[in-house]
Structures are given as structure tokens and as C-alpha cells.
Amino acid sequence: MFRLKHLKSLALLLPASFIASLCIIASPLSASAQQTVAGVQIFPANAVWNTKIDGLPVHANSSSWVNALTPTSHFHPDWGSPLEYGIPYNIVQDAKRALRFYNVSFDYDDESDAGPYPVSKKLKIEGNNWNIKKNGGDRHVLMIHPPTKTLYELYYTRNKGSKYFAGSGAIFHLDSNSLRPNTWTSADAAGLPIFPLLVNYDEAASGTIHHALRFTGRMMNGYIWPARHLAGTQTAGAPPFGARFRLKASFNTSSFSTTNKAILNALKEYGMFYCDGGSNWYVTGASDPRWNDDDLNALKALTGNDFEAVDESSLMINPDSAATN
């Protein structure tokens, strides 16, 4: 993935008057069953990533965008059973003693939420190692605090004793559809939350996933709703961050396992958002020792040609809100 710390200078800088603070809540006809974790609903049912898009029209730029990401490149499930592979998440609550929150020093404090954050070097971190010399990846730390229905996300997280540092950080209230201020990053290059777009083992094993996924690619060109931020070299004809792709309805899923069918059906019904720079068609999931890696590898049969971009502009109520019609 692209390092935001090297790319921030490419962000669009708009006047403060363009940044709204209000969101509009509505109940779209396409809202569906909701993702829940630890008894907490993960964003309102009408949040755009919780909204089905299987009935939306194909985007006018679909062919161009798919071609930019190499249509013959194979789909890649970028997660699995090793804890080093994928982005883990943490449920942070302690019934026996008060949970500790820490201030975090950010490389990009002007686009990060001040906190404090319930971060700890005892938590699971992307790459499965807090030692910076042994884990030079994106080092995301995702934390869900059920008592306050709050999602905390950090990018490029480090510690020195009890002091914590990160490239950027974002705090999301899980009962709100508010997006980041326009042009602001999050723990993701597109300025979106990461957790609600992860492939989660419990959901996939249940046979149904009720939300969109996220993926990466090598080329990008600006950003569109609901994304808030861009990064990387901008390439004409490439998809913008925030573009949403779905698996074509004609794709035959009959030969896949129940778990993989859940993932494929989610890609047909909810699609996946283009969220970060990286290898083409790499989809992100939560690492979990229960994943069957050989089974996940069957998903690599898909290619970019099996996907199409959708036009979801009709869903937007307010450009500063994730709420949908």
C-alpha cells in the first residue's frame, strides 16, 4: 500500500468553506441487514457501504477503469490464517479495570483526530509485530470500543515505551454517517474507515456478508464520494478512490465453497470500494487462524474482467455524509 507519509503533498487543498459538518440521515430502499460485532452495529443500515448496489447502472467509465487496473490480473484475497497476513482488529473493553487511553503523536496531525486512543502494544497490529525493525508494513491498528460505539483506526503505528506514534489516525462514531472533512485522510488513503470494509471470518462462515469490501490498485485519478482523500501519482483514465466495483451477475459461483460463495455474493450485491494504492485487485480481510488458505486461494480464479464499475451517484444525499437514498 502507498505510504501516506510520502504522499500527503498530493492531497487536494480546498477552502474551509467546502467542508461541511452536518450529515443527513435517510432510510434508503436498498438498506439491508446490518453488520454487527461484539453486539455493536457497524454504522447505520443506510451507510453507503451497507447498501446494496446490484441494481445500479454500470458506470460510463467502467471499461476504462477496469483496463487501467489490468483486466487480466487475478483477484487476490490479501488475508488468511497467518496473523501476519491481513488486517486484524481489536475489541477493546475491560470489565475488571478501566481501559487506558493514550495521546498519539501523528506525522499528519492536521488531518488526524486528536484522540486519545485506546491503543496498547498488547493489541493486534497489522504485520503481527510491534517491533518496527521486524514489521515495516502499514502497521494498522483497528480498535472497536463497544461501550461508546466508537471505532478507532491508526496507520503506521509505533511505540516507544508508553508513548505512541502514527502516520495518521481517525475516530468514527458507529451510530453516525458523518464522513471525514473533505481532503482529510484517515488510516486509509481514501479517507474512509477500514473496518466496515474488511472480509470478516465469522461473517463469511455464516454464509452472508452484509457490506461492501475494499481493494487496492496501482493507478488512481482523484477521488469521488464517499472517498475524501487521494494519494499517489494521478493517471488519466484510472479509477478514482471511492469508485465502487461489483462482480458481474453472470459470474458462476456454483463450484465455490460456502465461505467463498458468501464473499462472491457480497461482491455481487455490495461490491468493493477502491481505497488505496497497492497491487491490482487485492482485496483486504481480517487475519484469523480459522481461515482455510487453500480454499481462499480458489478466489484467485477471478480476474479484473469479471468486475464492472457502478454509478452510485444516485445514492448520495449529502457529499459530507455516508447516508444513502
mmCIF file of C-alpha atoms in Angstrom:
data_model
loop_
_atom_site.group_PDB
_atom_site.id
_atom_site.type_symbol
_atom_site.label_atom_id
_atom_site.label_comp_id
_atom_site.label_asym_id
_atom_site.label_seq_id
_atom_site.Cartn_x
_atom_site.Cartn_y
_atom_site.Cartn_z
ATOM 1 C CA MET A 1 0.000 0.000 0.000
ATOM 2 C CA PHE A 2 1.054 3.590 -0.534
ATOM 3 C CA ARG A 3 2.561 5.318 2.473
ATOM 4 C CA LEU A 4 0.569 8.470 3.201
ATOM 5 C CA LYS A 5 3.598 9.992 4.888
ATOM 6 C CA HIS A 6 5.309 10.172 1.490
ATOM 7 C CA LEU A 7 2.264 11.358 -0.441
ATOM 8 C CA LYS A 8 0.456 13.939 1.591
ATOM 9 C CA SER A 9 1.661 16.812 -0.557
ATOM 10 C CA LEU A 10 -0.533 15.495 -3.376
ATOM 11 C CA ALA A 11 -3.769 15.973 -1.458
ATOM 12 C CA LEU A 12 -6.372 18.379 -2.829
ATOM 13 C CA LEU A 13 -6.469 21.527 -0.710
ATOM 14 C CA LEU A 14 -9.891 23.130 -0.682
ATOM 15 C CA PRO A 15 -11.144 26.183 1.255
ATOM 16 C CA ALA A 16 -12.623 25.516 4.656
ATOM 17 C CA SER A 17 -15.977 26.707 3.338
ATOM 18 C CA PHE A 18 -16.213 23.487 1.347
ATOM 19 C CA ILE A 19 -16.049 21.377 4.489
ATOM 20 C CA ALA A 20 -19.461 20.722 5.987
ATOM 21 C CA SER A 21 -20.105 19.425 9.461
ATOM 22 C CA LEU A 22 -23.637 18.147 9.135
ATOM 23 C CA CYS A 23 -24.892 14.823 7.811
ATOM 24 C CA ILE A 24 -28.349 13.869 6.651
ATOM 25 C CA ILE A 25 -29.859 10.603 7.761
ATOM 26 C CA ALA A 26 -32.313 8.832 5.490
ATOM 27 C CA SER A 27 -33.657 5.326 5.022
ATOM 28 C CA PRO A 28 -32.903 4.054 1.528
ATOM 29 C CA LEU A 29 -34.964 1.308 -0.022
ATOM 30 C CA SER A 30 -31.711 -0.560 -0.654
ATOM 31 C CA ALA A 31 -30.612 -0.640 3.014
ATOM 32 C CA SER A 32 -30.282 -4.182 4.306
ATOM 33 C CA ALA A 33 -29.330 -6.334 7.275
ATOM 34 C CA GLN A 34 -26.547 -4.815 9.324
ATOM 35 C CA GLN A 35 -23.054 -5.911 10.228
ATOM 36 C CA THR A 36 -22.644 -6.286 13.989
ATOM 37 C CA VAL A 37 -19.522 -7.020 16.029
ATOM 38 C CA ALA A 38 -19.459 -7.500 19.807
ATOM 39 C CA GLY A 39 -23.117 -6.513 19.860
ATOM 40 C CA VAL A 40 -22.413 -3.182 18.167
ATOM 41 C CA GLN A 41 -23.996 -2.181 14.867
ATOM 42 C CA ILE A 42 -21.239 -1.155 12.465
ATOM 43 C CA PHE A 43 -22.600 2.145 11.123
ATOM 44 C CA PRO A 44 -26.265 2.828 10.286
ATOM 45 C CA ALA A 45 -28.048 0.461 7.907
ATOM 46 C CA ASN A 46 -28.238 3.198 5.272
ATOM 47 C CA ALA A 47 -24.490 3.895 5.274
ATOM 48 C CA VAL A 48 -23.263 3.618 1.708
ATOM 49 C CA TRP A 49 -21.033 0.608 2.435
ATOM 50 C CA ASN A 50 -24.036 -1.185 3.972
ATOM 51 C CA THR A 51 -26.185 -0.503 0.911
ATOM 52 C CA LYS A 52 -26.690 -2.970 -1.941
ATOM 53 C CA ILE A 53 -25.678 -1.814 -5.397
ATOM 54 C CA ASP A 54 -26.595 -4.853 -7.505
ATOM 55 C CA GLY A 55 -29.425 -2.890 -9.153
ATOM 56 C CA LEU A 56 -27.412 0.223 -10.020
ATOM 57 C CA PRO A 57 -26.326 1.031 -13.597
ATOM 58 C CA VAL A 58 -22.842 0.326 -14.910
ATOM 59 C CA HIS A 59 -20.639 3.427 -14.733
ATOM 60 C CA ALA A 60 -19.885 5.149 -18.034
ATOM 61 C CA ASN A 61 -16.155 4.826 -17.277
ATOM 62 C CA SER A 62 -16.285 1.175 -16.250
ATOM 63 C CA SER A 63 -14.290 -0.197 -19.189
ATOM 64 C CA SER A 64 -11.597 2.461 -18.849
ATOM 65 C CA TRP A 65 -11.252 1.891 -15.118
ATOM 66 C CA VAL A 66 -11.080 -1.895 -15.394
ATOM 67 C CA ASN A 67 -8.499 -1.619 -18.173
ATOM 68 C CA ALA A 68 -6.367 0.737 -16.067
ATOM 69 C CA LEU A 69 -6.164 -1.919 -13.348
ATOM 70 C CA THR A 70 -5.256 -4.625 -15.901
ATOM 71 C CA PRO A 71 -8.323 -6.739 -16.719
ATOM 72 C CA THR A 72 -6.326 -9.973 -16.942
ATOM 73 C CA SER A 73 -4.798 -9.566 -13.470
ATOM 74 C CA HIS A 74 -6.144 -12.042 -10.969
ATOM 75 C CA PHE A 75 -8.239 -11.234 -7.918
ATOM 76 C CA HIS A 76 -6.176 -11.730 -4.777
ATOM 77 C CA PRO A 77 -7.554 -12.336 -1.256
ATOM 78 C CA ASP A 78 -4.971 -10.378 0.734
ATOM 79 C CA TRP A 79 -5.606 -12.093 4.051
ATOM 80 C CA GLY A 80 -5.617 -15.563 5.576
ATOM 81 C CA SER A 81 -4.842 -17.668 8.637
ATOM 82 C CA PRO A 82 -1.357 -16.302 9.466
ATOM 83 C CA LEU A 83 -1.653 -13.372 11.850
ATOM 84 C CA GLU A 84 0.936 -11.582 9.716
ATOM 85 C CA TYR A 85 -1.393 -11.687 6.714
ATOM 86 C CA GLY A 86 -4.333 -9.287 6.581
ATOM 87 C CA ILE A 87 -5.510 -6.533 8.910
ATOM 88 C CA PRO A 88 -6.590 -7.726 12.373
ATOM 89 C CA TYR A 89 -8.985 -5.833 14.615
ATOM 90 C CA ASN A 90 -9.334 -5.478 18.377
ATOM 91 C CA ILE A 91 -12.372 -5.322 20.653
ATOM 92 C CA VAL A 92 -11.193 -3.064 23.467
ATOM 93 C CA GLN A 93 -13.080 -3.251 26.730
ATOM 94 C CA ASP A 94 -12.150 -4.469 30.171
ATOM 95 C CA ALA A 95 -14.826 -5.205 32.750
ATOM 96 C CA LYS A 96 -12.286 -5.627 35.548
ATOM 97 C CA ARG A 97 -10.371 -2.375 35.240
ATOM 98 C CA ALA A 98 -10.570 0.919 33.426
ATOM 99 C CA LEU A 99 -9.350 0.898 29.854
ATOM 100 C CA ARG A 100 -6.347 3.145 29.321
ATOM 101 C CA PHE A 101 -6.368 5.755 26.572
ATOM 102 C CA TYR A 102 -3.231 7.412 25.228
ATOM 103 C CA ASN A 103 -2.461 10.521 23.249
ATOM 104 C CA VAL A 104 -0.857 9.683 19.903
ATOM 105 C CA SER A 105 1.697 11.842 18.090
ATOM 106 C CA PHE A 106 0.863 11.950 14.372
ATOM 107 C CA ASP A 107 3.026 12.589 11.346
ATOM 108 C CA TYR A 108 -0.025 14.302 9.862
ATOM 109 C CA ASP A 109 -1.707 15.812 12.876
ATOM 110 C CA ASP A 110 -3.578 18.382 10.772
ATOM 111 C CA GLU A 111 -5.600 15.574 9.144
ATOM 112 C CA SER A 112 -5.837 13.260 12.168
ATOM 113 C CA ASP A 113 -8.292 13.121 15.054
ATOM 114 C CA ALA A 114 -6.544 14.131 18.263
ATOM 115 C CA GLY A 115 -7.867 11.276 20.389
ATOM 116 C CA PRO A 116 -6.935 9.936 22.880
ATOM 117 C CA TYR A 117 -6.927 6.340 21.581
ATOM 118 C CA PRO A 118 -7.270 3.026 23.493
ATOM 119 C CA VAL A 119 -4.042 1.806 21.900
ATOM 120 C CA SER A 120 -1.662 -0.646 23.551
ATOM 121 C CA LYS A 121 1.299 -2.678 22.353
ATOM 122 C CA LYS A 122 -0.658 -5.701 23.612
ATOM 123 C CA LEU A 123 -3.171 -5.209 20.791
ATOM 124 C CA LYS A 124 -3.022 -6.952 17.427
ATOM 125 C CA ILE A 125 -1.230 -4.896 14.800
ATOM 126 C CA GLU A 126 -1.046 -5.431 11.046
ATOM 127 C CA GLY A 127 2.116 -7.441 10.433
ATOM 128 C CA ASN A 128 1.784 -9.074 13.895
ATOM 129 C CA ASN A 129 4.873 -7.431 15.364
ATOM 130 C CA TRP A 130 5.225 -4.123 17.205
ATOM 131 C CA ASN A 131 8.991 -4.120 16.585
ATOM 132 C CA ILE A 132 9.493 -1.554 13.820
ATOM 133 C CA LYS A 133 12.653 -3.353 12.645
ATOM 134 C CA LYS A 134 10.694 -6.569 12.077
ATOM 135 C CA ASN A 135 7.499 -5.076 10.659
ATOM 136 C CA GLY A 136 7.939 -2.345 8.072
ATOM 137 C CA GLY A 137 4.432 -2.582 6.613
ATOM 138 C CA ASP A 138 1.426 -0.319 7.032
ATOM 139 C CA ARG A 139 1.089 -1.283 10.715
ATOM 140 C CA HIS A 140 -2.627 -0.541 11.006
ATOM 141 C CA VAL A 141 -4.223 -0.896 14.431
ATOM 142 C CA LEU A 142 -8.031 -1.080 14.468
ATOM 143 C CA MET A 143 -9.924 -0.777 17.763
ATOM 144 C CA ILE A 144 -13.643 -1.077 18.454
ATOM 145 C CA HIS A 145 -14.838 0.215 21.830
ATOM 146 C CA PRO A 146 -18.340 -1.249 22.337
ATOM 147 C CA PRO A 147 -19.383 0.850 25.380
ATOM 148 C CA THR A 148 -19.147 4.066 23.352
ATOM 149 C CA LYS A 149 -19.826 2.542 19.910
ATOM 150 C CA THR A 150 -16.594 4.029 18.642
ATOM 151 C CA LEU A 151 -14.124 2.832 16.015
ATOM 152 C CA TYR A 152 -10.507 3.965 16.323
ATOM 153 C CA GLU A 153 -8.100 3.406 13.424
ATOM 154 C CA LEU A 154 -4.371 4.137 13.212
ATOM 155 C CA TYR A 155 -1.956 3.920 10.283
ATOM 156 C CA TYR A 156 1.774 3.221 10.608
ATOM 157 C CA THR A 157 1.559 2.767 14.376
ATOM 158 C CA ARG A 158 4.708 2.739 16.511
ATOM 159 C CA ASN A 159 5.537 2.941 20.176
ATOM 160 C CA LYS A 160 8.434 3.922 22.371
ATOM 161 C CA GLY A 161 7.647 2.653 25.823
ATOM 162 C CA SER A 162 4.231 4.041 26.755
ATOM 163 C CA LYS A 163 4.370 6.738 24.063
ATOM 164 C CA TYR A 164 2.580 6.076 20.786
ATOM 165 C CA PHE A 165 3.112 7.457 17.305
ATOM 166 C CA ALA A 166 1.279 7.012 13.995
ATOM 167 C CA GLY A 167 1.234 8.352 10.476
ATOM 168 C CA SER A 168 -2.435 9.267 10.783
ATOM 169 C CA GLY A 169 -5.483 8.380 12.838
ATOM 170 C CA ALA A 170 -9.251 8.610 12.621
ATOM 171 C CA ILE A 171 -12.120 8.174 15.060
ATOM 172 C CA PHE A 172 -15.545 7.114 13.781
ATOM 173 C CA HIS A 173 -18.790 7.062 15.751
ATOM 174 C CA LEU A 174 -20.536 3.881 14.684
ATOM 175 C CA ASP A 175 -24.039 5.338 15.017
ATOM 176 C CA SER A 176 -23.201 8.250 12.693
ATOM 177 C CA ASN A 177 -22.976 8.655 8.906
ATOM 178 C CA SER A 178 -20.582 11.612 9.086
ATOM 179 C CA LEU A 179 -17.643 11.392 6.699
ATOM 180 C CA ARG A 180 -14.174 12.820 7.261
ATOM 181 C CA PRO A 181 -13.704 16.502 6.385
ATOM 182 C CA ASN A 182 -13.095 16.814 2.669
ATOM 183 C CA THR A 183 -9.395 16.346 1.691
ATOM 184 C CA TRP A 184 -8.626 14.607 5.009
ATOM 185 C CA THR A 185 -7.010 11.221 5.128
ATOM 186 C CA SER A 186 -7.925 8.558 7.708
ATOM 187 C CA ALA A 187 -5.958 5.388 8.425
ATOM 188 C CA ASP A 188 -6.682 4.678 4.749
ATOM 189 C CA ALA A 189 -5.518 6.648 1.712
ATOM 190 C CA ALA A 190 -9.109 7.257 0.557
ATOM 191 C CA GLY A 191 -10.133 8.808 3.884
ATOM 192 C CA LEU A 192 -12.660 6.044 4.573
ATOM 193 C CA PRO A 193 -12.945 3.712 7.564
ATOM 194 C CA ILE A 194 -11.209 0.366 7.068
ATOM 195 C CA PHE A 195 -13.012 -1.961 9.459
ATOM 196 C CA PRO A 196 -16.520 -1.950 7.909
ATOM 197 C CA LEU A 197 -14.976 -2.983 4.568
ATOM 198 C CA LEU A 198 -12.919 -5.939 5.808
ATOM 199 C CA VAL A 199 -13.799 -9.550 4.998
ATOM 200 C CA ASN A 200 -14.504 -10.975 8.442
ATOM 201 C CA TYR A 201 -14.278 -14.732 9.110
ATOM 202 C CA ASP A 202 -17.428 -15.004 11.225
ATOM 203 C CA GLU A 203 -19.496 -13.288 8.548
ATOM 204 C CA ALA A 204 -18.112 -15.372 5.704
ATOM 205 C CA ALA A 205 -18.523 -18.609 7.664
ATOM 206 C CA SER A 206 -22.158 -17.709 8.374
ATOM 207 C CA GLY A 207 -22.772 -17.671 4.620
ATOM 208 C CA THR A 208 -23.750 -14.000 4.315
ATOM 209 C CA ILE A 209 -21.822 -10.724 4.267
ATOM 210 C CA HIS A 210 -23.925 -7.559 4.530
ATOM 211 C CA HIS A 211 -21.480 -4.867 3.428
ATOM 212 C CA ALA A 212 -19.064 -3.782 0.717
ATOM 213 C CA LEU A 213 -15.391 -4.754 0.674
ATOM 214 C CA ARG A 214 -12.240 -2.758 -0.132
ATOM 215 C CA PHE A 215 -9.431 -3.277 -2.630
ATOM 216 C CA THR A 216 -6.230 -1.701 -3.929
ATOM 217 C CA GLY A 217 -4.669 -0.908 -7.296
ATOM 218 C CA ARG A 218 -1.615 0.650 -8.887
ATOM 219 C CA MET A 219 -3.247 3.627 -10.619
ATOM 220 C CA MET A 220 -5.685 6.278 -9.404
ATOM 221 C CA ASN A 221 -7.165 9.548 -10.587
ATOM 222 C CA GLY A 222 -8.633 11.801 -7.889
ATOM 223 C CA TYR A 223 -11.477 10.716 -5.623
ATOM 224 C CA ILE A 224 -15.267 10.630 -5.645
ATOM 225 C CA TRP A 225 -17.939 10.236 -2.973
ATOM 226 C CA PRO A 226 -17.718 8.721 -0.436
ATOM 227 C CA ALA A 227 -13.902 8.981 -0.514
ATOM 228 C CA ARG A 228 -12.333 12.138 0.966
ATOM 229 C CA HIS A 229 -8.674 11.995 0.020
ATOM 230 C CA LEU A 230 -6.235 10.986 -2.695
ATOM 231 C CA ALA A 231 -2.652 9.736 -2.755
ATOM 232 C CA GLY A 232 -0.127 8.602 -5.315
ATOM 233 C CA THR A 233 0.581 9.681 -8.873
ATOM 234 C CA GLN A 234 -2.610 10.647 -10.691
ATOM 235 C CA THR A 235 -3.168 8.845 -14.011
ATOM 236 C CA ALA A 236 -5.742 9.867 -16.618
ATOM 237 C CA GLY A 237 -8.280 7.114 -17.264
ATOM 238 C CA ALA A 238 -7.616 5.377 -13.946
ATOM 239 C CA PRO A 239 -10.384 4.934 -11.359
ATOM 240 C CA PRO A 240 -10.687 7.484 -8.542
ATOM 241 C CA PHE A 241 -10.589 6.475 -4.908
ATOM 242 C CA GLY A 242 -14.168 5.840 -3.835
ATOM 243 C CA ALA A 243 -15.068 4.129 -7.117
ATOM 244 C CA ARG A 244 -17.203 1.053 -6.490
ATOM 245 C CA PHE A 245 -16.903 -2.162 -8.451
ATOM 246 C CA ARG A 246 -19.100 -5.255 -8.345
ATOM 247 C CA LEU A 247 -18.710 -8.833 -9.513
ATOM 248 C CA LYS A 248 -20.763 -9.334 -12.654
ATOM 249 C CA ALA A 249 -24.107 -11.040 -12.044
ATOM 250 C CA SER A 250 -23.254 -13.600 -14.736
ATOM 251 C CA PHE A 251 -20.275 -14.972 -12.794
ATOM 252 C CA ASN A 252 -20.972 -18.610 -11.864
ATOM 253 C CA THR A 253 -20.324 -19.286 -8.158
ATOM 254 C CA SER A 254 -21.675 -22.854 -8.039
ATOM 255 C CA SER A 255 -18.269 -24.552 -7.752
ATOM 256 C CA PHE A 256 -17.096 -22.499 -4.766
ATOM 257 C CA SER A 257 -17.297 -23.338 -1.058
ATOM 258 C CA THR A 258 -19.982 -21.882 1.191
ATOM 259 C CA THR A 259 -17.491 -19.440 2.677
ATOM 260 C CA ASN A 260 -16.252 -18.298 -0.714
ATOM 261 C CA LYS A 261 -19.808 -18.022 -2.021
ATOM 262 C CA ALA A 262 -20.521 -15.579 0.814
ATOM 263 C CA ILE A 263 -17.591 -13.441 -0.349
ATOM 264 C CA LEU A 264 -18.583 -13.679 -4.015
ATOM 265 C CA ASN A 265 -22.233 -12.894 -3.314
ATOM 266 C CA ALA A 266 -21.167 -9.859 -1.285
ATOM 267 C CA LEU A 267 -19.119 -8.721 -4.268
ATOM 268 C CA LYS A 268 -22.195 -9.078 -6.474
ATOM 269 C CA GLU A 269 -24.626 -7.384 -4.074
ATOM 270 C CA TYR A 270 -22.446 -4.805 -2.286
ATOM 271 C CA GLY A 271 -19.318 -4.623 -4.407
ATOM 272 C CA MET A 272 -15.980 -3.228 -3.282
ATOM 273 C CA PHE A 273 -14.533 0.272 -2.918
ATOM 274 C CA TYR A 274 -11.249 1.379 -4.441
ATOM 275 C CA CYS A 275 -9.466 2.611 -1.315
ATOM 276 C CA ASP A 276 -5.695 2.517 -1.514
ATOM 277 C CA GLY A 277 -2.632 2.123 -3.683
ATOM 278 C CA GLY A 278 -1.140 -1.344 -3.958
ATOM 279 C CA SER A 279 -1.283 -4.396 -6.170
ATOM 280 C CA ASN A 280 -4.205 -4.564 -8.584
ATOM 281 C CA TRP A 281 -7.384 -6.314 -7.407
ATOM 282 C CA TYR A 282 -6.030 -7.090 -3.925
ATOM 283 C CA VAL A 283 -8.967 -7.316 -1.507
ATOM 284 C CA THR A 284 -8.443 -6.863 2.225
ATOM 285 C CA GLY A 285 -9.670 -9.109 5.014
ATOM 286 C CA ALA A 286 -9.117 -9.656 8.717
ATOM 287 C CA SER A 287 -6.447 -12.202 9.589
ATOM 288 C CA ASP A 288 -7.880 -15.136 11.537
ATOM 289 C CA PRO A 289 -6.394 -18.603 12.255
ATOM 290 C CA ARG A 290 -9.707 -20.191 11.234
ATOM 291 C CA TRP A 291 -9.375 -19.257 7.560
ATOM 292 C CA ASN A 292 -8.736 -22.149 5.153
ATOM 293 C CA ASP A 293 -5.985 -20.688 2.996
ATOM 294 C CA ASP A 294 -6.253 -23.356 0.300
ATOM 295 C CA ASP A 295 -9.949 -22.588 -0.006
ATOM 296 C CA LEU A 296 -9.327 -18.831 -0.190
ATOM 297 C CA ASN A 297 -6.842 -19.436 -2.994
ATOM 298 C CA ALA A 298 -9.730 -20.644 -5.168
ATOM 299 C CA LEU A 299 -10.840 -16.993 -5.370
ATOM 300 C CA LYS A 300 -7.735 -16.244 -7.428
ATOM 301 C CA ALA A 301 -9.578 -17.710 -10.423
ATOM 302 C CA LEU A 302 -11.332 -14.338 -10.779
ATOM 303 C CA THR A 303 -9.794 -11.608 -12.923
ATOM 304 C CA GLY A 304 -10.475 -7.935 -13.465
ATOM 305 C CA ASN A 305 -12.637 -8.874 -16.443
ATOM 306 C CA ASP A 306 -15.166 -10.351 -14.010
ATOM 307 C CA PHE A 307 -15.857 -6.918 -12.489
ATOM 308 C CA GLU A 308 -17.631 -3.742 -13.554
ATOM 309 C CA ALA A 309 -17.757 -0.277 -12.013
ATOM 310 C CA VAL A 310 -21.159 1.017 -10.928
ATOM 311 C CA ASP A 311 -22.599 4.515 -10.882
ATOM 312 C CA GLU A 312 -23.793 5.088 -7.317
ATOM 313 C CA SER A 313 -24.163 8.867 -7.601
ATOM 314 C CA SER A 314 -27.947 8.467 -7.242
ATOM 315 C CA LEU A 315 -27.449 7.189 -3.681
ATOM 316 C CA MET A 316 -25.805 10.353 -2.369
ATOM 317 C CA ILE A 317 -27.921 12.666 -0.210
ATOM 318 C CA ASN A 318 -25.147 14.949 1.053
ATOM 319 C CA PRO A 319 -21.495 14.874 -0.097
ATOM 320 C CA ASP A 320 -20.349 15.039 3.526
ATOM 321 C CA SER A 321 -22.454 12.094 4.673
ATOM 322 C CA ALA A 322 -22.316 8.347 4.040
ATOM 323 C CA ALA A 323 -26.130 8.204 4.239
ATOM 324 C CA THR A 324 -27.896 6.953 1.117
ATOM 325 C CA ASN A 325 -31.271 7.461 -0.535
#
